[in-house]
């Protein structure tokens, strides 16, 4: 394929993606002259370039679509649903021709007569309406806004630059280690300059991989529009934060999960217009897609104002499939029940349609998001809607980590998952943290909160070290909205590292999220905070907090509670402010007096 054709395929593909968004927007705001001018300009450009390259089939379809759009530019013909559907059909045909052209280098054979005839009939009707009406001035085609000059660079070239800068970061780290070990003061100044320049170069190269998340969302307005017509629903898609930037590789990985979640919201989440009227809601349902940066991560939300998730349906389906006993299901709240929707094959849909209902999708969403170090939160209020919140890292190539030691080994913890460090020597001091034991489980009482404690050496079954506990440190990890304390023997330093994938033989060990090479040449494992949380019995990395009202009238009062079991499988809660201490007593020390159980204390 020659360079001219390759550039045409790239530019035309981008133009067709922009046309999808613009045509759907035109249907919503039919009197917007800027949108109509943009659509006509893009179609006209595609037609002109096709003529220059001798692409007759593509030029014919583009010319027919332009003929339908031309009367609309005069202002006398109105934009209707049928016209928009026909133009979108022409765009789809152009995409099909473009795909064949990219595959073989020549236009694929095909019969476009039915489409061309429909376009011609519509154009003729519009021209008749125009001739019968007073001539209206043609709106001027607005030139696109001037943008800074740019060039196209192959993705392979960018990937090679990223690999080179990754090796440069490793070399910089090695030099820093050598300078520290030899205390070579003469190299301090140039090494600091090299370190700063390497960091700036790294940031610049990584920015070339960053793309607005809106590039993934461009196809969603068209998809939602088609779904609304297919399902007989009125759906409004609201997009916020499309300019939020994310690593190109991560964008590719989240494209399908986001598409599936929006389809689920439109099909399962939103009710029909009749159901919404009966529930006192507007006939038009809303699906909101938003993104923002927060603490070095990207937060993506897919929300709808539909019927919400039925806890009873999930409970019945889980019992029917043997995922849990009825007694176990009766003892857990709605928030915990939501985790079942991520099980493979799990679906509560009454009927299977061409859109959904087969129980596939959300388990793939969970897997794809987990592979890139992300988590999913679910919040639902029956009758008010459901919100899926996805948290993912900005990039997976070069990250900042905290290097810690356990036994004789070293490990890296991503700093995005580290909240704070607490020295064990400070535990128990006035105003500090306190370690408590409840039913044999160690908990860290830190600022009126109880955090599960686990020793990294014990978790990884490493041999004991000679390091005294006084020098150990508790790393407070934050994952999926929960916190836990990880006891490490020592903390070395923070470092920027290059993430390498885990060897296939170790991928089933979910405690590790990757490997890296330190400045001294040592290969160490990168710990996954989500995997550590799962190992501590804190769920599977999918956090489903108790659902608050979407619009709470009053602030929610929160109180720390002590969870206990007494005489049954159900969890009971005791306000922590009423508990002075927890002590163990022997069963035989309990006496029966006047039908009451007492103990001498």
mmCIF file of C-alpha atoms in Angstrom, residues 7-336:
data_model
loop_
_atom_site.group_PDB
_atom_site.id
_atom_site.type_symbol
_atom_site.label_atom_id
_atom_site.label_comp_id
_atom_site.label_asym_id
_atom_site.label_seq_id
_atom_site.Cartn_x
_atom_site.Cartn_y
_atom_site.Cartn_z
ATOM 1 C CA UNK A 7 -2.728 8.605 4.636
ATOM 2 C CA UNK A 8 -6.137 8.716 2.921
ATOM 3 C CA UNK A 9 -7.334 5.696 4.958
ATOM 4 C CA UNK A 10 -6.224 7.309 8.213
ATOM 5 C CA UNK A 11 -7.774 10.707 7.501
ATOM 6 C CA UNK A 12 -11.012 9.287 6.104
ATOM 7 C CA UNK A 13 -11.379 6.922 9.070
ATOM 8 C CA UNK A 14 -11.055 9.891 11.424
ATOM 9 C CA UNK A 15 -13.550 11.893 9.336
ATOM 10 C CA UNK A 16 -16.128 9.072 9.407
ATOM 11 C CA UNK A 17 -15.741 8.756 13.196
ATOM 12 C CA UNK A 18 -16.326 12.517 13.529
ATOM 13 C CA UNK A 19 -19.318 12.290 11.173
ATOM 14 C CA UNK A 20 -20.967 9.643 13.369
ATOM 15 C CA UNK A 21 -20.871 12.023 16.331
ATOM 16 C CA UNK A 22 -21.899 15.084 14.298
ATOM 17 C CA UNK A 23 -24.884 13.415 12.586
ATOM 18 C CA UNK A 24 -26.251 12.139 15.905
ATOM 19 C CA UNK A 25 -25.795 15.640 17.349
ATOM 20 C CA UNK A 26 -27.633 17.085 14.325
ATOM 21 C CA UNK A 27 -30.637 14.881 15.101
ATOM 22 C CA UNK A 28 -30.717 16.283 18.641
ATOM 23 C CA UNK A 29 -30.162 19.915 17.551
ATOM 24 C CA UNK A 30 -31.471 20.083 13.949
ATOM 25 C CA UNK A 31 -31.229 23.885 13.757
ATOM 26 C CA UNK A 32 -27.499 24.075 14.510
ATOM 27 C CA UNK A 33 -25.856 25.550 11.370
ATOM 28 C CA UNK A 34 -22.327 24.835 12.657
ATOM 29 C CA UNK A 35 -23.011 21.097 12.955
ATOM 30 C CA UNK A 36 -24.617 20.960 9.494
ATOM 31 C CA UNK A 37 -21.691 22.875 7.998
ATOM 32 C CA UNK A 38 -19.215 20.481 9.623
ATOM 33 C CA UNK A 39 -21.066 17.422 8.263
ATOM 34 C CA UNK A 40 -21.299 18.819 4.734
ATOM 35 C CA UNK A 41 -17.638 19.851 4.746
ATOM 36 C CA UNK A 42 -16.406 16.402 5.842
ATOM 37 C CA UNK A 43 -18.554 14.522 3.304
ATOM 38 C CA UNK A 44 -17.511 16.947 0.544
ATOM 39 C CA UNK A 45 -13.830 16.444 1.419
ATOM 40 C CA UNK A 46 -14.176 12.658 1.337
ATOM 41 C CA UNK A 47 -15.898 12.842 -2.073
ATOM 42 C CA UNK A 48 -13.241 15.134 -3.525
ATOM 43 C CA UNK A 49 -10.345 12.987 -2.312
ATOM 44 C CA UNK A 50 -11.998 9.820 -3.660
ATOM 45 C CA UNK A 51 -12.215 11.432 -7.093
ATOM 46 C CA UNK A 52 -8.536 12.350 -6.950
ATOM 47 C CA UNK A 53 -7.555 8.761 -6.074
ATOM 48 C CA UNK A 54 -9.979 7.139 -8.530
ATOM 49 C CA UNK A 55 -12.082 5.401 -5.881
ATOM 50 C CA UNK A 56 -15.341 5.372 -7.846
ATOM 51 C CA UNK A 57 -17.557 3.306 -5.537
ATOM 52 C CA UNK A 58 -16.684 5.318 -2.448
ATOM 53 C CA UNK A 59 -17.058 8.576 -4.406
ATOM 54 C CA UNK A 60 -20.527 7.575 -5.645
ATOM 55 C CA UNK A 61 -21.834 6.851 -2.124
ATOM 56 C CA UNK A 62 -20.307 10.065 -0.763
ATOM 57 C CA UNK A 63 -21.811 12.084 -3.642
ATOM 58 C CA UNK A 64 -25.283 10.624 -2.974
ATOM 59 C CA UNK A 65 -25.010 11.448 0.744
ATOM 60 C CA UNK A 66 -23.875 14.973 -0.124
ATOM 61 C CA UNK A 67 -26.933 15.375 -2.379
ATOM 62 C CA UNK A 68 -29.195 14.593 0.599
ATOM 63 C CA UNK A 69 -27.356 17.076 2.806
ATOM 64 C CA UNK A 70 -27.271 19.906 0.272
ATOM 65 C CA UNK A 71 -30.981 20.896 0.520
ATOM 66 C CA UNK A 72 -30.675 20.896 4.323
ATOM 67 C CA UNK A 73 -28.001 23.585 4.033
ATOM 68 C CA UNK A 74 -30.546 25.939 2.409
ATOM 69 C CA UNK A 75 -32.630 25.896 5.581
ATOM 70 C CA UNK A 76 -35.965 25.015 3.947
ATOM 71 C CA UNK A 77 -35.778 21.222 4.353
ATOM 72 C CA UNK A 78 -36.043 19.879 7.892
ATOM 73 C CA UNK A 79 -33.903 17.248 9.560
ATOM 74 C CA UNK A 80 -35.965 14.135 10.285
ATOM 75 C CA UNK A 81 -35.242 10.791 11.903
ATOM 76 C CA UNK A 82 -35.556 9.040 8.520
ATOM 77 C CA UNK A 83 -33.040 11.362 6.897
ATOM 78 C CA UNK A 84 -30.560 10.900 9.743
ATOM 79 C CA UNK A 85 -30.983 7.109 9.578
ATOM 80 C CA UNK A 86 -30.362 7.145 5.828
ATOM 81 C CA UNK A 87 -27.228 9.311 6.140
ATOM 82 C CA UNK A 88 -25.902 7.060 8.913
ATOM 83 C CA UNK A 89 -26.519 4.073 6.638
ATOM 84 C CA UNK A 90 -24.447 5.762 3.921
ATOM 85 C CA UNK A 91 -21.643 6.333 6.446
ATOM 86 C CA UNK A 92 -21.756 2.657 7.427
ATOM 87 C CA UNK A 93 -21.443 1.646 3.758
ATOM 88 C CA UNK A 94 -18.470 3.972 3.384
ATOM 89 C CA UNK A 95 -16.838 2.346 6.417
ATOM 90 C CA UNK A 96 -17.350 -1.094 4.869
ATOM 91 C CA UNK A 97 -15.744 0.025 1.599
ATOM 92 C CA UNK A 98 -12.895 1.636 3.550
ATOM 93 C CA UNK A 99 -12.258 -1.586 5.493
ATOM 94 C CA UNK A 100 -12.019 -3.585 2.251
ATOM 95 C CA UNK A 101 -9.734 -0.953 0.773
ATOM 96 C CA UNK A 102 -7.426 -1.176 3.786
ATOM 97 C CA UNK A 103 -7.312 -4.961 3.558
ATOM 98 C CA UNK A 104 -6.632 -5.422 -0.146
ATOM 99 C CA UNK A 105 -5.508 -2.000 -1.383
ATOM 100 C CA UNK A 106 -8.455 -1.861 -3.816
ATOM 101 C CA UNK A 107 -12.152 -1.107 -3.483
ATOM 102 C CA UNK A 108 -14.147 -4.267 -2.699
ATOM 103 C CA UNK A 109 -16.941 -5.334 -5.042
ATOM 104 C CA UNK A 110 -20.493 -4.707 -3.876
ATOM 105 C CA UNK A 111 -23.989 -3.617 -4.887
ATOM 106 C CA UNK A 112 -24.998 -0.183 -3.593
ATOM 107 C CA UNK A 113 -28.037 0.304 -5.843
ATOM 108 C CA UNK A 114 -30.680 0.033 -3.089
ATOM 109 C CA UNK A 115 -28.856 2.547 -0.894
ATOM 110 C CA UNK A 116 -28.177 4.927 -3.785
ATOM 111 C CA UNK A 117 -31.826 4.761 -4.901
ATOM 112 C CA UNK A 118 -33.031 5.624 -1.377
ATOM 113 C CA UNK A 119 -30.587 8.517 -1.179
ATOM 114 C CA UNK A 120 -31.641 9.780 -4.614
ATOM 115 C CA UNK A 121 -35.364 9.643 -3.716
ATOM 116 C CA UNK A 122 -34.746 11.577 -0.517
ATOM 117 C CA UNK A 123 -32.593 14.147 -2.316
ATOM 118 C CA UNK A 124 -35.246 14.593 -5.044
ATOM 119 C CA UNK A 125 -37.961 15.173 -2.442
ATOM 120 C CA UNK A 126 -35.808 17.741 -0.675
ATOM 121 C CA UNK A 127 -35.064 19.544 -3.948
ATOM 122 C CA UNK A 128 -38.823 19.669 -4.729
ATOM 123 C CA UNK A 129 -39.493 21.178 -1.325
ATOM 124 C CA UNK A 130 -36.764 23.732 -1.985
ATOM 125 C CA UNK A 131 -38.089 24.729 -5.415
ATOM 126 C CA UNK A 132 -41.587 25.222 -4.054
ATOM 127 C CA UNK A 133 -40.326 27.397 -1.210
ATOM 128 C CA UNK A 134 -38.689 30.789 -1.244
ATOM 129 C CA UNK A 135 -34.975 30.580 -1.800
ATOM 130 C CA UNK A 136 -33.150 30.810 1.458
ATOM 131 C CA UNK A 137 -29.569 31.954 1.818
ATOM 132 C CA UNK A 138 -27.081 29.127 1.974
ATOM 133 C CA UNK A 139 -25.210 29.163 5.258
ATOM 134 C CA UNK A 140 -21.532 29.682 4.729
ATOM 135 C CA UNK A 141 -19.307 26.703 5.425
ATOM 136 C CA UNK A 142 -17.345 27.669 8.493
ATOM 137 C CA UNK A 143 -13.650 26.977 8.286
ATOM 138 C CA UNK A 144 -12.364 24.699 11.025
ATOM 139 C CA UNK A 145 -10.486 26.413 13.866
ATOM 140 C CA UNK A 146 -6.745 26.714 13.390
ATOM 141 C CA UNK A 147 -4.776 24.179 15.384
ATOM 142 C CA UNK A 148 -1.038 23.973 16.059
ATOM 143 C CA UNK A 149 0.867 22.234 13.231
ATOM 144 C CA UNK A 150 1.364 18.510 13.759
ATOM 145 C CA UNK A 151 2.773 15.456 12.016
ATOM 146 C CA UNK A 152 1.716 11.823 11.915
ATOM 147 C CA UNK A 153 4.108 9.390 13.575
ATOM 148 C CA UNK A 154 3.816 5.618 13.454
ATOM 149 C CA UNK A 155 2.778 3.969 16.708
ATOM 150 C CA UNK A 156 5.727 1.578 16.306
ATOM 151 C CA UNK A 157 8.106 4.542 16.415
ATOM 152 C CA UNK A 158 6.514 5.810 19.630
ATOM 153 C CA UNK A 159 6.673 2.350 21.215
ATOM 154 C CA UNK A 160 10.370 2.129 20.363
ATOM 155 C CA UNK A 161 10.981 5.530 21.985
ATOM 156 C CA UNK A 162 9.146 4.361 25.112
ATOM 157 C CA UNK A 163 11.321 1.246 25.305
ATOM 158 C CA UNK A 164 14.484 3.335 24.884
ATOM 159 C CA UNK A 165 13.501 5.833 27.562
ATOM 160 C CA UNK A 166 12.640 2.911 29.839
ATOM 161 C CA UNK A 167 16.168 1.583 29.482
ATOM 162 C CA UNK A 168 17.496 5.097 30.074
ATOM 163 C CA UNK A 169 15.544 5.268 33.343
ATOM 164 C CA UNK A 170 17.069 1.945 34.434
ATOM 165 C CA UNK A 171 20.560 3.196 33.589
ATOM 166 C CA UNK A 172 19.915 6.422 35.524
ATOM 167 C CA UNK A 173 18.835 4.375 38.539
ATOM 168 C CA UNK A 174 22.027 2.285 38.337
ATOM 169 C CA UNK A 175 24.194 5.411 38.269
ATOM 170 C CA UNK A 176 22.350 6.804 41.291
ATOM 171 C CA UNK A 177 22.973 3.557 43.185
ATOM 172 C CA UNK A 178 26.692 3.596 42.313
ATOM 173 C CA UNK A 179 27.067 7.228 43.335
ATOM 174 C CA UNK A 180 25.451 6.499 46.706
ATOM 175 C CA UNK A 181 27.650 3.473 47.325
ATOM 176 C CA UNK A 182 30.935 5.179 46.377
ATOM 177 C CA UNK A 183 29.992 8.626 47.706
ATOM 178 C CA UNK A 184 31.592 10.154 44.611
ATOM 179 C CA UNK A 185 30.933 13.831 45.249
ATOM 180 C CA UNK A 186 32.519 14.908 41.940
ATOM 181 C CA UNK A 187 29.711 13.163 40.063
ATOM 182 C CA UNK A 188 26.901 14.556 42.193
ATOM 183 C CA UNK A 189 26.154 17.704 40.159
ATOM 184 C CA UNK A 190 26.229 16.155 36.657
ATOM 185 C CA UNK A 191 24.273 13.135 37.930
ATOM 186 C CA UNK A 192 21.554 15.393 39.328
ATOM 187 C CA UNK A 193 21.358 17.175 35.960
ATOM 188 C CA UNK A 194 21.200 13.821 34.129
ATOM 189 C CA UNK A 195 18.466 12.628 36.500
ATOM 190 C CA UNK A 196 16.397 15.779 35.939
ATOM 191 C CA UNK A 197 16.785 15.650 32.152
ATOM 192 C CA UNK A 198 15.891 11.941 32.141
ATOM 193 C CA UNK A 199 12.729 12.659 34.132
ATOM 194 C CA UNK A 200 11.741 15.465 31.724
ATOM 195 C CA UNK A 201 12.449 13.264 28.697
ATOM 196 C CA UNK A 202 10.459 10.444 30.262
ATOM 197 C CA UNK A 203 7.500 12.742 30.921
ATOM 198 C CA UNK A 204 7.644 14.068 27.351
ATOM 199 C CA UNK A 205 7.786 10.608 25.780
ATOM 200 C CA UNK A 206 4.992 9.316 28.002
ATOM 201 C CA UNK A 207 2.842 12.293 26.972
ATOM 202 C CA UNK A 208 3.081 11.127 23.361
ATOM 203 C CA UNK A 209 1.269 7.947 24.441
ATOM 204 C CA UNK A 210 -1.464 9.875 26.209
ATOM 205 C CA UNK A 211 -4.723 10.361 24.316
ATOM 206 C CA UNK A 212 -8.046 11.922 25.325
ATOM 207 C CA UNK A 213 -10.481 9.295 26.508
ATOM 208 C CA UNK A 214 -12.994 10.907 24.166
ATOM 209 C CA UNK A 215 -11.331 9.024 21.286
ATOM 210 C CA UNK A 216 -12.842 5.849 22.771
ATOM 211 C CA UNK A 217 -16.212 7.496 23.404
ATOM 212 C CA UNK A 218 -16.719 8.879 19.879
ATOM 213 C CA UNK A 219 -18.624 5.786 18.760
ATOM 214 C CA UNK A 220 -20.924 5.676 21.783
ATOM 215 C CA UNK A 221 -23.443 8.416 20.768
ATOM 216 C CA UNK A 222 -24.152 6.569 17.519
ATOM 217 C CA UNK A 223 -24.413 3.230 19.342
ATOM 218 C CA UNK A 224 -26.817 4.646 21.954
ATOM 219 C CA UNK A 225 -28.922 6.269 19.226
ATOM 220 C CA UNK A 226 -29.254 2.946 17.365
ATOM 221 C CA UNK A 227 -30.024 1.093 20.616
ATOM 222 C CA UNK A 228 -32.762 3.570 21.490
ATOM 223 C CA UNK A 229 -34.493 2.961 18.147
ATOM 224 C CA UNK A 230 -34.047 -0.812 18.418
ATOM 225 C CA UNK A 231 -35.350 -0.989 21.999
ATOM 226 C CA UNK A 232 -38.127 1.571 21.581
ATOM 227 C CA UNK A 233 -36.670 3.757 24.335
ATOM 228 C CA UNK A 234 -35.788 7.413 24.642
ATOM 229 C CA UNK A 235 -32.159 7.624 25.766
ATOM 230 C CA UNK A 236 -30.014 10.677 26.325
ATOM 231 C CA UNK A 237 -26.247 10.123 26.571
ATOM 232 C CA UNK A 238 -24.361 12.687 28.642
ATOM 233 C CA UNK A 239 -20.556 12.748 28.351
ATOM 234 C CA UNK A 240 -18.308 14.621 30.774
ATOM 235 C CA UNK A 241 -14.529 14.761 30.948
ATOM 236 C CA UNK A 242 -13.880 13.521 27.391
ATOM 237 C CA UNK A 243 -10.633 15.514 27.432
ATOM 238 C CA UNK A 244 -9.218 13.357 30.274
ATOM 239 C CA UNK A 245 -6.009 11.762 28.984
ATOM 240 C CA UNK A 246 -5.017 8.117 29.374
ATOM 241 C CA UNK A 247 -2.265 5.855 28.088
ATOM 242 C CA UNK A 248 -3.003 4.677 24.537
ATOM 243 C CA UNK A 249 -2.541 1.027 25.479
ATOM 244 C CA UNK A 250 -5.013 1.338 28.338
ATOM 245 C CA UNK A 251 -7.493 3.067 26.038
ATOM 246 C CA UNK A 252 -7.474 0.023 23.782
ATOM 247 C CA UNK A 253 -8.017 -2.310 26.760
ATOM 248 C CA UNK A 254 -10.995 -0.394 28.177
ATOM 249 C CA UNK A 255 -12.730 0.233 24.835
ATOM 250 C CA UNK A 256 -14.756 -3.000 24.853
ATOM 251 C CA UNK A 257 -15.567 -2.972 28.613
ATOM 252 C CA UNK A 258 -16.941 0.579 28.397
ATOM 253 C CA UNK A 259 -18.975 -0.249 25.297
ATOM 254 C CA UNK A 260 -20.510 -3.272 27.022
ATOM 255 C CA UNK A 261 -21.343 -1.307 30.179
ATOM 256 C CA UNK A 262 -23.084 1.451 28.201
ATOM 257 C CA UNK A 263 -25.095 -1.188 26.294
ATOM 258 C CA UNK A 264 -26.042 -2.801 29.609
ATOM 259 C CA UNK A 265 -27.167 0.546 31.003
ATOM 260 C CA UNK A 266 -29.349 1.188 27.934
ATOM 261 C CA UNK A 267 -30.836 -2.331 27.805
ATOM 262 C CA UNK A 268 -31.022 -3.551 31.416
ATOM 263 C CA UNK A 269 -30.797 -0.300 33.355
ATOM 264 C CA UNK A 270 -33.273 2.026 31.666
ATOM 265 C CA UNK A 271 -36.998 1.294 31.629
ATOM 266 C CA UNK A 272 -39.354 1.725 28.695
ATOM 267 C CA UNK A 273 -41.143 5.088 28.348
ATOM 268 C CA UNK A 274 -44.366 3.498 29.704
ATOM 269 C CA UNK A 275 -42.607 2.115 32.787
ATOM 270 C CA UNK A 276 -40.906 5.451 33.433
ATOM 271 C CA UNK A 277 -44.237 7.307 33.225
ATOM 272 C CA UNK A 278 -45.807 4.902 35.708
ATOM 273 C CA UNK A 279 -42.844 5.427 38.056
ATOM 274 C CA UNK A 280 -43.217 9.213 37.836
ATOM 275 C CA UNK A 281 -40.015 9.676 35.831
ATOM 276 C CA UNK A 282 -39.411 11.558 32.574
ATOM 277 C CA UNK A 283 -39.957 9.348 29.530
ATOM 278 C CA UNK A 284 -36.379 9.950 28.398
ATOM 279 C CA UNK A 285 -33.780 8.022 30.384
ATOM 280 C CA UNK A 286 -30.229 9.251 30.900
ATOM 281 C CA UNK A 287 -26.922 7.400 30.664
ATOM 282 C CA UNK A 288 -24.039 9.472 32.014
ATOM 283 C CA UNK A 289 -20.412 8.754 31.145
ATOM 284 C CA UNK A 290 -17.763 10.758 33.013
ATOM 285 C CA UNK A 291 -14.014 10.669 33.561
ATOM 286 C CA UNK A 292 -11.533 12.620 35.694
ATOM 287 C CA UNK A 293 -8.047 12.399 37.167
ATOM 288 C CA UNK A 294 -7.716 11.687 40.883
ATOM 289 C CA UNK A 295 -4.576 10.786 42.887
ATOM 290 C CA UNK A 296 -2.621 9.537 39.887
ATOM 291 C CA UNK A 297 -5.504 7.428 38.614
ATOM 292 C CA UNK A 298 -8.374 7.858 36.177
ATOM 293 C CA UNK A 299 -11.886 7.545 37.590
ATOM 294 C CA UNK A 300 -14.532 6.533 35.032
ATOM 295 C CA UNK A 301 -18.231 6.356 35.884
ATOM 296 C CA UNK A 302 -21.061 4.784 33.887
ATOM 297 C CA UNK A 303 -24.365 5.775 35.517
ATOM 298 C CA UNK A 304 -28.039 5.522 34.597
ATOM 299 C CA UNK A 305 -31.262 6.757 36.190
ATOM 300 C CA UNK A 306 -33.105 3.497 35.557
ATOM 301 C CA UNK A 307 -34.646 0.741 37.644
ATOM 302 C CA UNK A 308 -31.535 -0.193 39.611
ATOM 303 C CA UNK A 309 -30.308 -3.697 40.439
ATOM 304 C CA UNK A 310 -32.831 -6.134 41.936
ATOM 305 C CA UNK A 311 -31.242 -7.765 44.958
ATOM 306 C CA UNK A 312 -34.008 -10.364 45.165
ATOM 307 C CA UNK A 313 -33.431 -11.466 41.581
ATOM 308 C CA UNK A 314 -29.714 -11.832 42.199
ATOM 309 C CA UNK A 315 -30.371 -13.771 45.405
ATOM 310 C CA UNK A 316 -32.767 -16.157 43.609
ATOM 311 C CA UNK A 317 -30.419 -16.646 40.658
ATOM 312 C CA UNK A 318 -27.393 -17.252 42.893
ATOM 313 C CA UNK A 319 -29.337 -19.858 44.897
ATOM 314 C CA UNK A 320 -30.617 -21.549 41.732
ATOM 315 C CA UNK A 321 -27.097 -21.838 40.311
ATOM 316 C CA UNK A 322 -25.654 -23.125 43.590
ATOM 317 C CA UNK A 323 -23.294 -20.182 44.060
ATOM 318 C CA UNK A 324 -24.332 -19.948 47.724
ATOM 319 C CA UNK A 325 -26.843 -21.538 50.076
ATOM 320 C CA UNK A 326 -30.072 -19.781 50.964
ATOM 321 C CA UNK A 327 -28.825 -19.385 54.535
ATOM 322 C CA UNK A 328 -25.643 -17.687 53.326
ATOM 323 C CA UNK A 329 -27.564 -15.463 50.924
ATOM 324 C CA UNK A 330 -29.969 -14.472 53.670
ATOM 325 C CA UNK A 331 -27.098 -13.308 55.847
ATOM 326 C CA UNK A 332 -25.470 -10.887 53.403
ATOM 327 C CA UNK A 333 -26.574 -7.422 52.390
ATOM 328 C CA UNK A 334 -27.448 -6.056 48.993
ATOM 329 C CA UNK A 335 -23.958 -4.654 48.478
ATOM 330 C CA UNK A 336 -22.363 -8.103 48.752
#
